[in-house]
Coordinates of C-alpha atoms and ligand atoms in Angstrom, one line a residue:
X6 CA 15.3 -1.4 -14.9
X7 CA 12.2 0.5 -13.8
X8 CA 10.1 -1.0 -10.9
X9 CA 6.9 -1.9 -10.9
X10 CA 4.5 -0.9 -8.3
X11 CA 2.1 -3.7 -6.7
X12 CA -1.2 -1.2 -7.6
X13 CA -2.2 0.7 -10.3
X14 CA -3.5 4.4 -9.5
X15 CA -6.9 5.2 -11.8
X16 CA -9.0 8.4 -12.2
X17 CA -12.5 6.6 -13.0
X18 CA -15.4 8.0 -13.5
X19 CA -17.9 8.3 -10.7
X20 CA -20.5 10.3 -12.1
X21 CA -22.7 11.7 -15.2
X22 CA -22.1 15.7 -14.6
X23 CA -24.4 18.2 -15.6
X24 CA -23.3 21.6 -16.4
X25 CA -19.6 22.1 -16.1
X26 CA -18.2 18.7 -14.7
X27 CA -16.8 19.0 -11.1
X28 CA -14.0 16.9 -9.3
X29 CA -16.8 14.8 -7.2
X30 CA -17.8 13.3 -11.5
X31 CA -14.1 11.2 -10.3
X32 CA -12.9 9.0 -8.0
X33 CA -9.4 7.9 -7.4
X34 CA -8.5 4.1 -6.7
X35 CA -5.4 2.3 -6.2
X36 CA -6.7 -1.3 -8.8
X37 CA -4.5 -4.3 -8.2
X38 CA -2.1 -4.6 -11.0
X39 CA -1.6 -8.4 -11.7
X40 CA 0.9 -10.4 -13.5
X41 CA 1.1 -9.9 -17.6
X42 CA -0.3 -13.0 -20.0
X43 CA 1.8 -14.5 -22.7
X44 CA 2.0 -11.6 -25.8
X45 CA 1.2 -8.6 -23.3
X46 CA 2.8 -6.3 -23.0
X47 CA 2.9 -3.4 -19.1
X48 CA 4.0 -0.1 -20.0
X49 CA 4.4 3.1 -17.2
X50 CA 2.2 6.2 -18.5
X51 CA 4.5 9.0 -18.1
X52 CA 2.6 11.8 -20.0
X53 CA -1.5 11.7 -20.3
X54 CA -3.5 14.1 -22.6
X55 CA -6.3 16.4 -21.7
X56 CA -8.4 17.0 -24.6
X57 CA -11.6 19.0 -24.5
X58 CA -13.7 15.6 -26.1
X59 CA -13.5 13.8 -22.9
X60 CA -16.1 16.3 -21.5
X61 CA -18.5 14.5 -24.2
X62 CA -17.1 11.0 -23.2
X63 CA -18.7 11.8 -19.8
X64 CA -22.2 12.1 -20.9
X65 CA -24.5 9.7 -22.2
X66 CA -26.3 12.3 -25.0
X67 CA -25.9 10.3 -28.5
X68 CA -22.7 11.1 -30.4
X69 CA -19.8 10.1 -32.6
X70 CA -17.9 7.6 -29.8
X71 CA -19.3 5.8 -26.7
X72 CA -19.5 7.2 -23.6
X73 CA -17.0 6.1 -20.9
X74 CA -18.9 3.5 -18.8
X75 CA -19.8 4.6 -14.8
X76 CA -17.0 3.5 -12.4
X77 CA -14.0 2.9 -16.0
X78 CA -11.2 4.5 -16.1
X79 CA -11.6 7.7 -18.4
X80 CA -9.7 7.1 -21.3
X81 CA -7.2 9.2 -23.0
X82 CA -4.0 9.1 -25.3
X83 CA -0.7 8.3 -23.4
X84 CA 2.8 8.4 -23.7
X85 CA 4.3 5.4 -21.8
X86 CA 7.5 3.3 -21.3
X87 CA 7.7 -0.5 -21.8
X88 CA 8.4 -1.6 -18.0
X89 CA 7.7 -5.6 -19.1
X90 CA 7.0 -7.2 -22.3
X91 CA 6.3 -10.8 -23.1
X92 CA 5.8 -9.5 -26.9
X93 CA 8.5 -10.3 -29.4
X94 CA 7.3 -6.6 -30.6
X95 CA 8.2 -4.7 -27.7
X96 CA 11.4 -4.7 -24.6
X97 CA 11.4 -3.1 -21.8
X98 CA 12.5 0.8 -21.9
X99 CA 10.8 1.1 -25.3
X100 CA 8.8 4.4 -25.3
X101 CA 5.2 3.9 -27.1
X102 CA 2.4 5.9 -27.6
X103 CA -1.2 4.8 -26.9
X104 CA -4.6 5.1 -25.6
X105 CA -4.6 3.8 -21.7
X106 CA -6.4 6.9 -20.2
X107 CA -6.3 8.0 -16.9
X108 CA -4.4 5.3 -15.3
X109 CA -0.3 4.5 -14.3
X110 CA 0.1 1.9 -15.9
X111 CA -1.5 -0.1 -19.1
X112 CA -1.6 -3.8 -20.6
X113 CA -2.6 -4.8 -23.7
X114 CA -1.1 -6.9 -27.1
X115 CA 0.4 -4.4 -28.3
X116 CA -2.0 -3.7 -31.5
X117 CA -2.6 -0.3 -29.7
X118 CA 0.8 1.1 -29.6
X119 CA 3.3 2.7 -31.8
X120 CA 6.7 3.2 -30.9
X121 CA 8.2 6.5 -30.9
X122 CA 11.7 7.7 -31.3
X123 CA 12.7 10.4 -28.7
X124 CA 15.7 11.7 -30.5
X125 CA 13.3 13.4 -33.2
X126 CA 11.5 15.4 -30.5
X127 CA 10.3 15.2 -26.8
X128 CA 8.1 12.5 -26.5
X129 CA 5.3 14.5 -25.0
X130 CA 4.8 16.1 -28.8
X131 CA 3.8 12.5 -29.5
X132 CA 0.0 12.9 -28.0
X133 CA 0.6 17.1 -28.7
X134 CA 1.8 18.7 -31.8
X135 CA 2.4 15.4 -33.7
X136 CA -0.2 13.8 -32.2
X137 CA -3.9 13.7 -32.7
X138 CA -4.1 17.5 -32.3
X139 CA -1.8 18.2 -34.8
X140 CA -3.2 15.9 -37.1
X141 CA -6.9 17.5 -36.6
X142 CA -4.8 20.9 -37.7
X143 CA -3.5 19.4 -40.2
X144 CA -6.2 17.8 -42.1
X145 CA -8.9 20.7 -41.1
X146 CA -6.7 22.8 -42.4
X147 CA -5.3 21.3 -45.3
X148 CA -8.1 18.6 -46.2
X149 CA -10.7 20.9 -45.9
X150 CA -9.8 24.5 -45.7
X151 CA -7.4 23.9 -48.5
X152 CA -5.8 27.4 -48.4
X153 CA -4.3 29.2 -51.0
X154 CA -1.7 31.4 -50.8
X155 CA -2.2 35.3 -50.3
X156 CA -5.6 34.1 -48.4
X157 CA -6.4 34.6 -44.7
X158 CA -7.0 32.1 -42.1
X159 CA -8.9 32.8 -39.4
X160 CA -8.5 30.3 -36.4
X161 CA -10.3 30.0 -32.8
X162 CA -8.5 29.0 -29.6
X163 CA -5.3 29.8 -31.5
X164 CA -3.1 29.4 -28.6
X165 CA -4.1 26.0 -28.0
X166 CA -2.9 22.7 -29.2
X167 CA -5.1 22.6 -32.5
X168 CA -5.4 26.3 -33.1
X169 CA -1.4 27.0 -33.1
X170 CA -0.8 24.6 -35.7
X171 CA -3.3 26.2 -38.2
X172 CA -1.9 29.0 -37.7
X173 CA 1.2 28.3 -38.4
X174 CA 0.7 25.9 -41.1
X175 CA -1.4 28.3 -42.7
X176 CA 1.6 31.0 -42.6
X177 CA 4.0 28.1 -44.1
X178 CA 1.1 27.9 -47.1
X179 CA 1.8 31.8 -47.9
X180 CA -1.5 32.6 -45.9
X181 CA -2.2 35.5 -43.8
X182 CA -3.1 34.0 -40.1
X183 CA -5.6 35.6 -37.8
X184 CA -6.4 34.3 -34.3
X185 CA -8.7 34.5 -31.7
X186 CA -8.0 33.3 -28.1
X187 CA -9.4 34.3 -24.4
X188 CA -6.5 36.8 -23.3
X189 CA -3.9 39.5 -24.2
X190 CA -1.1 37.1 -23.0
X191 CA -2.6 34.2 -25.2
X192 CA -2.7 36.8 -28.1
X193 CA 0.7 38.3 -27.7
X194 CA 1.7 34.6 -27.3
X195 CA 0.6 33.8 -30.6
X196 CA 1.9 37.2 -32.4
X197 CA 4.8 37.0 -31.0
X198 CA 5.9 33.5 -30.6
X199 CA 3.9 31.6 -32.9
X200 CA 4.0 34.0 -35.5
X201 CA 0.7 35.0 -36.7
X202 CA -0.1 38.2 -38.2
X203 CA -2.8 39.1 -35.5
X204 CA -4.7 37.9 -32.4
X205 CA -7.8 39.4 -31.0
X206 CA -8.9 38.4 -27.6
X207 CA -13.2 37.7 -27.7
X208 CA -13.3 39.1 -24.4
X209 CA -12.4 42.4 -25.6
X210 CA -15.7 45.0 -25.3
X211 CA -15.0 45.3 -29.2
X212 CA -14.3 41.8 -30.2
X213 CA -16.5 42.1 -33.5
X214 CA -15.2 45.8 -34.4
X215 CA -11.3 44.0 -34.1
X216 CA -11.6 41.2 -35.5
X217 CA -13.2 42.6 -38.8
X218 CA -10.2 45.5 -38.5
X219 CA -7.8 42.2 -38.3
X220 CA -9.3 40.9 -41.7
X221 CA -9.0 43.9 -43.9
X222 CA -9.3 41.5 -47.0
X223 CA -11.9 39.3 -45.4
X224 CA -11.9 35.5 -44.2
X225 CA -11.2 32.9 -46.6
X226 CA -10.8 29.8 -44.3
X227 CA -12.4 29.7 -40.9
X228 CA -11.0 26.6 -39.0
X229 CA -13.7 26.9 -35.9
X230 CA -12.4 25.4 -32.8
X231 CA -15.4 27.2 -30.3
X232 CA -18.5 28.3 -32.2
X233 CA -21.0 30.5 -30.2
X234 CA -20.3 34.1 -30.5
X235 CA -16.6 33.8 -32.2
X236 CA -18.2 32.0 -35.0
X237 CA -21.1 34.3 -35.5
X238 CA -18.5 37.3 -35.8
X239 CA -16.2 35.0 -38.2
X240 CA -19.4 34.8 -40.1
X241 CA -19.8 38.4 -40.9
X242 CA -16.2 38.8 -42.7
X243 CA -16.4 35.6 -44.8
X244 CA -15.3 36.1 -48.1
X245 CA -17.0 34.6 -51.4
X246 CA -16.1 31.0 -51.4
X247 CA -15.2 31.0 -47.7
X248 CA -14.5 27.2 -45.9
X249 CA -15.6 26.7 -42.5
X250 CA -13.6 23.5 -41.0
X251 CA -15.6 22.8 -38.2
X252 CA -13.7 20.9 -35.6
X253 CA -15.0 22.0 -32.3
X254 CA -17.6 24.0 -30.1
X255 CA -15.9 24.1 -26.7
X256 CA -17.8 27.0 -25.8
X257 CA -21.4 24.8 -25.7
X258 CA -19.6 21.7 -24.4
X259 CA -21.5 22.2 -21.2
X260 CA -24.0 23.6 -22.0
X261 CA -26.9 22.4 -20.4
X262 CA -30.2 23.9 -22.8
X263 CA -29.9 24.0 -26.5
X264 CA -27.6 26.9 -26.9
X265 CA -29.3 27.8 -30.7
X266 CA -27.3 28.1 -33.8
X267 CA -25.8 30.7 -35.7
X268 CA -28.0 32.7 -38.9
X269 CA -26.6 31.1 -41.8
X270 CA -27.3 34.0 -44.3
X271 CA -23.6 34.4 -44.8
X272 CA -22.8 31.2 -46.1
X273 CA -25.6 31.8 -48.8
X274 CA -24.7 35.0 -49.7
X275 CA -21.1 34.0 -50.0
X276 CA -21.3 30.8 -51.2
X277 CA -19.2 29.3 -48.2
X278 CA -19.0 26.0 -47.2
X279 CA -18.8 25.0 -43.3
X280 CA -18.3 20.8 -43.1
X281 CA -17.4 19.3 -39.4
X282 CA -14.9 16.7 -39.3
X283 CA -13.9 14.1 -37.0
X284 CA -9.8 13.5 -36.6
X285 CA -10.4 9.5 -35.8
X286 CA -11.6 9.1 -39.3
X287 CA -8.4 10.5 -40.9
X288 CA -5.9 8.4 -39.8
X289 CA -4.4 7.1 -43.0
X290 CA -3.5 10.7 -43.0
X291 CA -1.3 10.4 -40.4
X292 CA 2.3 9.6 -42.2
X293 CA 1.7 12.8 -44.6
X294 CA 1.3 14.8 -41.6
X295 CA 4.5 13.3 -40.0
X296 CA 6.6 13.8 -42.6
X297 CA 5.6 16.8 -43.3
X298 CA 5.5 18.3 -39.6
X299 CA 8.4 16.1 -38.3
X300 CA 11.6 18.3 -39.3
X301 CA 9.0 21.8 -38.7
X302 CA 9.2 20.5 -35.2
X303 CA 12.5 18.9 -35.0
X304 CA 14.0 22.4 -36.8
X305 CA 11.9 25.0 -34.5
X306 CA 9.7 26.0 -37.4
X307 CA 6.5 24.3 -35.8
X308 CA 6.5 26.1 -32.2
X309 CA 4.3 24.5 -29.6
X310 CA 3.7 24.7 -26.0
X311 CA 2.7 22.7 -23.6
X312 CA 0.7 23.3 -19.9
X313 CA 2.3 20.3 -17.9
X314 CA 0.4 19.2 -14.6
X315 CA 1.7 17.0 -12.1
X316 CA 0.0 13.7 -10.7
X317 CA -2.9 11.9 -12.0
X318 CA -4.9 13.2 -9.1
X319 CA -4.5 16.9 -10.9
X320 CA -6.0 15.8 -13.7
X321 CA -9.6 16.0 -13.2
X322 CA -9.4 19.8 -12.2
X323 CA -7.1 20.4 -14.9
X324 CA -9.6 19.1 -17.3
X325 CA -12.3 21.5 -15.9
X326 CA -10.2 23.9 -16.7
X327 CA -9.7 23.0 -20.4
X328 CA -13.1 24.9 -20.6
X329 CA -12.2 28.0 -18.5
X330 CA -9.4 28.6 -20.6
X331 CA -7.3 27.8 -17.8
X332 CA -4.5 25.8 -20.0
X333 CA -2.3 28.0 -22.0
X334 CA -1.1 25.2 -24.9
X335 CA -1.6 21.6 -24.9
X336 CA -2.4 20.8 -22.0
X337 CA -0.8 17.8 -20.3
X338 CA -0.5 15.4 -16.8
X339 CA 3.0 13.9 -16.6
X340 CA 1.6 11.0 -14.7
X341 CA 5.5 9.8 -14.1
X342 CA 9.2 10.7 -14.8
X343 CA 10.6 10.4 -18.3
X344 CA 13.5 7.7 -18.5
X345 CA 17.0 9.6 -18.4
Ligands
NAP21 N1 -13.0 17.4 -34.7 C1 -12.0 16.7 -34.1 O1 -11.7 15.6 -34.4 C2 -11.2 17.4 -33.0 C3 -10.0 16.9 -32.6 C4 -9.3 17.6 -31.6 C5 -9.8 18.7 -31.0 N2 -11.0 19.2 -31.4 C6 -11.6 20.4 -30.9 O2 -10.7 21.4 -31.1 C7 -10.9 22.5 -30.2 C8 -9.6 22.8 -29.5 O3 -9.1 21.7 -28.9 P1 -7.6 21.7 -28.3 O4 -7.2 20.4 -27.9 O5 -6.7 22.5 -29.2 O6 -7.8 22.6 -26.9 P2 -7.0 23.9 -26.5 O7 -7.3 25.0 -27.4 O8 -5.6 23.5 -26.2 O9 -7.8 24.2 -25.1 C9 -9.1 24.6 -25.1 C10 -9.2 26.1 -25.2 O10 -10.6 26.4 -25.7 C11 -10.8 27.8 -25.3 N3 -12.2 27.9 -24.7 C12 -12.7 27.3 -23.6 N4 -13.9 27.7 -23.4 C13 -14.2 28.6 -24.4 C14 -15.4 29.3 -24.8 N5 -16.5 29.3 -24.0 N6 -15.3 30.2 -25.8 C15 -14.2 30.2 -26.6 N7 -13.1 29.5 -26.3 C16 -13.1 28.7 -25.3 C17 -9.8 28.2 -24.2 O11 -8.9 29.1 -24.8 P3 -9.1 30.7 -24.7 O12 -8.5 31.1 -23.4 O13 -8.5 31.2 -25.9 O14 -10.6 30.9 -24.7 C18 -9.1 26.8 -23.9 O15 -7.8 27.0 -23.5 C19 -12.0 21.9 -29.2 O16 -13.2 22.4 -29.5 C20 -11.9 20.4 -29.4 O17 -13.1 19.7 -29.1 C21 -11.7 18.5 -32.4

């Protein structure tokens, strides 16, 4: 039976940042952790997920989700274990997935949770690879990109927890796979591990020269994690009839002047299509994506990686360095020890 500490540890946020965020936007605070109501149910966190949208959750501009509020606790999905349940849905030593952010432990109903099975695969990959990152793969990919085989598929950030996925579901689909990420290591990486038929770093002095030497046959699908300069050189080898998945611009996400768009002459003169999605509003694709990535996990054929930090007080400088290209796969805080 795991114990249960008399305080809760929470990263909150302090302050609005401008620019790239620092680790003075956070403050650390140990919050009394109180007794659970009838139908609660107290859970551990034992793994926490950094994703590159909480740098939007930190600002007020207008977008798709509310900010977090000055002085809450930033939020974020989270891998937890049941420590105390007075829910006939939940018993202690159940391992559940949720949404309880930055934070050692969580309460809530239950309506928030879903329990996950730890023999099918490590229950990190439950907020990773077959969690909301791999479902943004898959239904970019899929959904929108809808690949045929014998096309290519150019993807940004490919070493990352999106960008490996497409690429590697694209390969399963018959697909040449073309990446782009921020180092050698990160390229050979996704070569050689991931299994992609090329990876050109952007921060090569050539970048545009090698990428359209990757392509021979031209782009068919690019699935644009970064925008800015990457997607103005994936612009220039689009094919005819070219889709552009457009699920992130990590490169402008701290930006702080308008950092201009792209000339969209290409996707006139090839009659492309570029459409932005948001993953929260695909969730009823979420069992086709399980069954279908599930056994690629559990069998080896869908590789990931993860960056694992240690302590929720790492995690606001691991964050900042989600947009320094700092993490090298899905990057991760493991807030507390898994059960044995
Ligand atoms: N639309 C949706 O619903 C949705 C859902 C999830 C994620 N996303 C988006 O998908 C993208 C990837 O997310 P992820 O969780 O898979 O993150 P990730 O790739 O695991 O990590 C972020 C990576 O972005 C790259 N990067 C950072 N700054 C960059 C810049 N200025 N220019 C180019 N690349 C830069 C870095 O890799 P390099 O070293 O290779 O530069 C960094 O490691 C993000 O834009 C995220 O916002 C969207």
């Amino acid at each position: 039976m795991a114990t249960i500490a008399s305080t809760n540890r929470q990263v909150r946020l302090k302050r609005r940042p401008s620019g790239s965020p620092t680790t003075d936007d956070f403050e650390t605070v140990d919050a009394a952790l109180g007794p659970i109501g009838e139908g609660q149910v107290l859970r551990r966190t034992i793994f926490l997920s950094l994703d590159p949208y909480m740098r939007g959750r930190m600002s007020d501009a207008p977008s798709y989700a509310a900010p977090v509020a000055l002085g809450a606790v930033m939020c974020g999905h989270t891998v937890s274990e049941v420590v105390e349940s007075r829910n006939a849905g939940f018993r202690a030593g159940d391992i559940v997935a949720g949404y309880d952010g930055w934070q050692a432990y969580g309460v809530s109903n239950g309506t928030d949770l879903r329990t996950i099975d730890a023999r099918t695969a490590p229950i990190s990959t439950a907020i990773g690879v077959l969690g909301m990152p791999g479902l943004t793969a898959y239904v970019g990919l899929i959904d929108i990109g809808a690949p045929k085989s014998g096309e290519t598929v150019l993807v940004s950030a490919a070493s990352g927890a999106v960008g490996s996925v497409v690429g590697q579901l694209a390969r399963q689909r018959g697909c040449r796979a073309v990446g782009v990420a921020g180092s050698t290591d990160k390229c050979r990486y996704v070569v050689e591990e991931l299994g992609f038929d090329a990876c050109i770093s952007y921060k090569q002095d050539d970048f545009v020269t090698a990428l359209a030497a990757a392509c021979p046959g031209g782009v068919d699908v690019y699935f644009d994690n970064v925008g800015g300069a990457v997607l103005v050189a994936a612009l220039r080898v689009l094919n005819r009839g070219a889709r552009i998945p457009l699920c992130g611009l990590i490169s402008e996400y701290n930006a702080t002047s308008n950092p201009g768009g792209p000339n969209l002459r290409p996707l006139l003169v090839h009659r492309a299509m570029i459409k932005g999605f948001i993953v929260t509003d695909h969730y009823d694709r979420f069992p086709a994506f399980l069954r279908e990535c599930t056994p690629l996990v559990a069998s080896g054929r869908l590789k990931y990686r993860e960056d694992i930090v240690d302590g929720l007080d790492a995690a606001p400088a691991a964050l900042i360095g989600l947009f320094q290209g700092r993490n090298f796969g899905k990057l991760l805080v493991r807030v507390s020890a898994a059960p044995t």
